[in-house]
XYZ file of C-alpha atoms in Angstrom:
247
model
C 19.196 -45.711 -197.116
C 17.621 -43.531 -199.793
C 19.445 -40.441 -200.939
C 16.363 -38.276 -201.462
C 18.248 -35.141 -202.307
C 16.282 -32.372 -203.945
C 17.530 -31.363 -207.401
C 18.710 -27.808 -207.764
C 16.902 -25.510 -210.227
C 18.257 -25.980 -213.773
C 21.163 -23.688 -214.544
C 20.331 -23.639 -218.263
C 16.582 -23.079 -218.845
C 16.946 -23.601 -222.582
C 18.512 -27.034 -222.057
C 15.698 -27.942 -219.665
C 13.070 -26.853 -222.205
C 14.806 -28.931 -224.868
C 14.814 -31.934 -222.562
C 11.073 -31.548 -221.969
C 10.433 -31.061 -225.697
C 12.245 -34.278 -226.593
C 10.484 -36.195 -223.826
C 7.142 -35.116 -225.297
C 8.019 -35.347 -228.990
C 9.564 -38.812 -229.396
C 6.831 -40.805 -227.606
C 4.204 -38.785 -229.488
C 5.929 -39.628 -232.765
C 5.999 -43.321 -231.859
C 2.312 -43.277 -230.923
C 1.499 -41.519 -234.185
C 3.342 -44.191 -236.185
C 1.319 -46.944 -234.492
C -1.943 -45.138 -235.295
C -0.967 -44.592 -238.946
C 0.034 -48.251 -239.366
C -3.279 -49.461 -237.956
C -5.208 -47.005 -240.100
C -3.435 -48.394 -243.171
C -4.216 -51.893 -241.979
C -7.912 -51.018 -241.800
C -7.810 -49.241 -245.167
C -5.920 -51.882 -247.131
C -7.332 -54.909 -245.377
C -5.737 -58.320 -245.193
C -4.364 -60.319 -242.299
C -1.554 -58.207 -240.857
C -1.306 -60.448 -237.820
C 1.077 -62.571 -239.903
C 3.664 -59.924 -239.034
C 3.479 -61.040 -235.408
C 5.844 -63.389 -233.616
C 5.279 -67.069 -234.390
C 7.310 -68.916 -231.747
C 10.101 -71.179 -232.947
C 9.221 -70.643 -236.612
C 11.940 -69.509 -239.021
C 9.635 -67.025 -240.762
C 7.948 -65.966 -237.533
C 11.260 -64.727 -236.151
C 10.785 -61.586 -238.267
C 7.915 -60.719 -235.957
C 10.447 -59.792 -233.276
C 10.880 -56.558 -235.239
C 7.363 -56.051 -236.572
C 5.002 -57.436 -233.911
C 4.912 -54.316 -231.648
C 3.684 -52.319 -234.652
C 0.635 -54.520 -235.315
C -2.618 -54.534 -233.332
C -5.720 -56.631 -233.717
C -8.265 -53.827 -233.343
C -8.668 -50.158 -232.491
C -9.481 -51.190 -228.940
C -6.248 -53.163 -228.735
C -4.312 -50.208 -230.114
C -5.917 -47.653 -227.803
C -5.172 -49.854 -224.801
C -1.459 -49.497 -225.582
C -0.911 -46.097 -227.195
C -1.733 -43.751 -224.259
C 0.233 -45.936 -221.843
C 3.184 -46.067 -224.195
C 3.151 -42.293 -224.623
C 2.980 -41.520 -220.886
C 5.642 -44.070 -219.919
C 7.883 -42.955 -222.754
C 7.484 -39.303 -221.770
C 8.273 -39.883 -218.078
C 11.236 -42.183 -218.658
C 12.731 -39.995 -221.395
C 12.499 -36.976 -219.128
C 13.907 -38.715 -216.070
C 16.555 -40.919 -217.691
C 17.006 -39.912 -221.354
C 20.229 -41.776 -222.100
C 19.232 -44.954 -220.280
C 15.792 -44.958 -221.934
C 17.261 -44.615 -225.414
C 19.260 -47.766 -224.719
C 16.504 -49.647 -222.896
C 13.742 -49.266 -225.511
C 15.471 -51.197 -228.345
C 16.660 -53.831 -225.855
C 13.122 -54.340 -224.515
C 11.786 -54.446 -228.068
C 14.279 -56.979 -229.418
C 15.230 -59.085 -226.397
C 11.653 -59.232 -225.125
C 10.531 -60.358 -228.577
C 13.281 -62.957 -228.680
C 12.044 -64.371 -225.374
C 8.538 -64.663 -226.834
C 9.859 -66.393 -229.950
C 11.855 -68.891 -227.887
C 9.438 -69.731 -225.084
C 5.887 -68.525 -225.773
C 2.851 -70.641 -226.601
C 2.076 -71.489 -230.192
C 0.174 -68.758 -232.006
C 0.766 -65.271 -233.330
C 1.777 -62.654 -230.760
C 1.158 -59.014 -231.711
C 0.954 -55.630 -230.014
C 3.098 -53.153 -228.093
C 2.069 -54.326 -224.626
C 5.434 -56.011 -224.116
C 7.076 -52.644 -224.628
C 4.724 -50.898 -222.185
C 5.349 -53.523 -219.494
C 9.074 -53.277 -220.116
C 9.077 -49.500 -219.682
C 7.009 -49.726 -216.506
C 9.360 -52.224 -214.860
C 12.368 -50.302 -216.169
C 11.161 -47.060 -214.555
C 10.467 -48.678 -211.186
C 13.768 -50.551 -210.973
C 15.903 -47.636 -212.159
C 14.159 -45.397 -209.618
C 15.044 -47.819 -206.831
C 18.632 -48.122 -208.045
C 19.264 -44.389 -208.454
C 17.617 -43.472 -205.118
C 17.333 -39.756 -205.741
C 14.186 -37.704 -205.263
C 13.312 -37.314 -208.968
C 13.739 -41.015 -209.786
C 11.747 -42.162 -206.763
C 8.989 -39.645 -207.547
C 8.735 -40.894 -211.148
C 8.633 -44.520 -209.966
C 5.824 -43.721 -207.505
C 3.822 -41.855 -210.160
C 4.180 -44.744 -212.609
C 3.207 -47.325 -209.991
C 0.174 -45.225 -209.071
C -0.932 -44.940 -212.696
C -0.007 -48.393 -213.968
C 0.616 -50.604 -210.949
C -2.105 -52.992 -212.125
C 0.209 -53.949 -215.006
C 2.182 -55.995 -212.475
C -0.510 -58.656 -212.838
C -0.098 -58.721 -216.608
C 2.952 -60.974 -216.385
C 0.734 -63.857 -215.245
C -1.543 -65.941 -217.505
C -4.955 -64.339 -217.798
C -6.624 -65.676 -220.938
C -5.999 -67.641 -224.129
C -6.012 -64.509 -226.309
C -3.696 -62.438 -224.100
C 0.038 -62.781 -224.673
C 1.212 -62.728 -221.080
C 4.540 -63.982 -222.415
C 5.102 -60.648 -224.186
C 4.311 -58.860 -220.913
C 6.573 -61.180 -218.938
C 9.638 -61.024 -221.166
C 9.237 -57.297 -221.722
C 9.056 -56.807 -217.943
C 12.119 -58.988 -217.325
C 14.221 -57.160 -219.899
C 12.982 -53.785 -218.629
C 13.878 -54.651 -215.036
C 17.345 -55.863 -216.071
C 17.904 -52.654 -218.064
C 16.890 -50.588 -215.035
C 19.325 -52.532 -212.878
C 22.274 -52.083 -215.215
C 21.663 -48.694 -216.837
C 20.924 -46.624 -213.729
C 24.302 -44.870 -213.929
C 23.931 -43.956 -217.599
C 22.412 -40.561 -216.748
C 24.242 -38.299 -214.264
C 22.339 -37.231 -211.164
C 21.053 -33.669 -211.216
C 23.025 -31.259 -208.990
C 21.578 -31.220 -205.492
C 20.000 -28.128 -203.985
C 22.477 -26.679 -201.490
C 21.369 -26.089 -197.918
C 22.709 -23.534 -195.489
C 24.894 -26.070 -193.693
C 26.607 -26.935 -196.969
C 28.031 -23.420 -197.143
C 29.762 -23.771 -193.775
C 33.506 -23.512 -194.388
C 34.187 -25.630 -191.316
C 32.574 -28.740 -192.875
C 35.046 -30.707 -194.982
C 34.009 -32.070 -198.434
C 34.087 -35.705 -197.285
C 31.623 -34.986 -194.467
C 29.377 -33.091 -196.884
C 29.394 -36.068 -199.215
C 28.451 -38.447 -196.403
C 25.594 -36.187 -195.280
C 24.378 -35.850 -198.867
C 24.384 -39.646 -199.288
C 22.627 -40.249 -195.987
C 25.643 -41.969 -194.394
C 25.181 -40.155 -191.088
C 26.461 -43.063 -189.018
C 29.903 -42.694 -190.635
C 30.369 -39.056 -189.600
C 32.837 -38.594 -186.771
C 31.497 -36.530 -183.846
C 33.218 -33.293 -182.824
C 36.318 -33.824 -180.631
C 34.570 -32.551 -177.493
C 31.483 -34.778 -177.890
C 31.487 -37.654 -175.440
C 34.395 -36.294 -173.384
C 34.009 -36.592 -169.617
C 36.001 -33.378 -169.171
C 33.474 -31.240 -171.063
C 31.480 -28.910 -168.831
C 28.503 -27.175 -170.336
C 26.536 -24.434 -168.600
C 23.839 -26.906 -167.473
C 26.103 -29.779 -166.429
C 25.802 -31.015 -162.842
C 28.011 -33.597 -161.184
């Protein structure tokens, strides 16, 4: 059962503003770096695709680090940059600590999967990272099962749900392997890192301030474990007589 508890208002507005600022700044910085690199590529010229991943080649293994930075055209770049910025912003806001761990893992382990198992040819672009972040956000939302995480997962699926099809072969010039291995690593990171960020304090309801409710019962109600709550002593007793009871 989902624990869709509503987060309480932040107790420290300055900390919340800083969290939002970082969620906006770091993905924007990453997107800016990709744009600058491609602009230099266009200005200097040459075949920068050699910095991509060349599967099972000793030199091509260096592309695990460099391939997400290289794009074949402005159209290729602009297909990735806005998606990368939005996904980075949402995941950094919702799960900052887990995202900071997941991004390098998706980058490196996803690239390693491409190098080991992909088709021959040079694989470039940040689409493996975007697919990894999308799958990471959905899986971590399911695992955490709180209102904020589920809301972020739904928003991301609404915006980028079509990326689910990107893990299947679609054309000779599209590296579905980068999408696939990025998605696999992202999903695994979501499954294992969901506890890295503490849940936000829940908004308290009126019944939570009742002194007669013990902490264990409150915890069960908060977690949706209603079937485990013991009924009041009088409930179910044949000796109870209410004002409307008739024998």
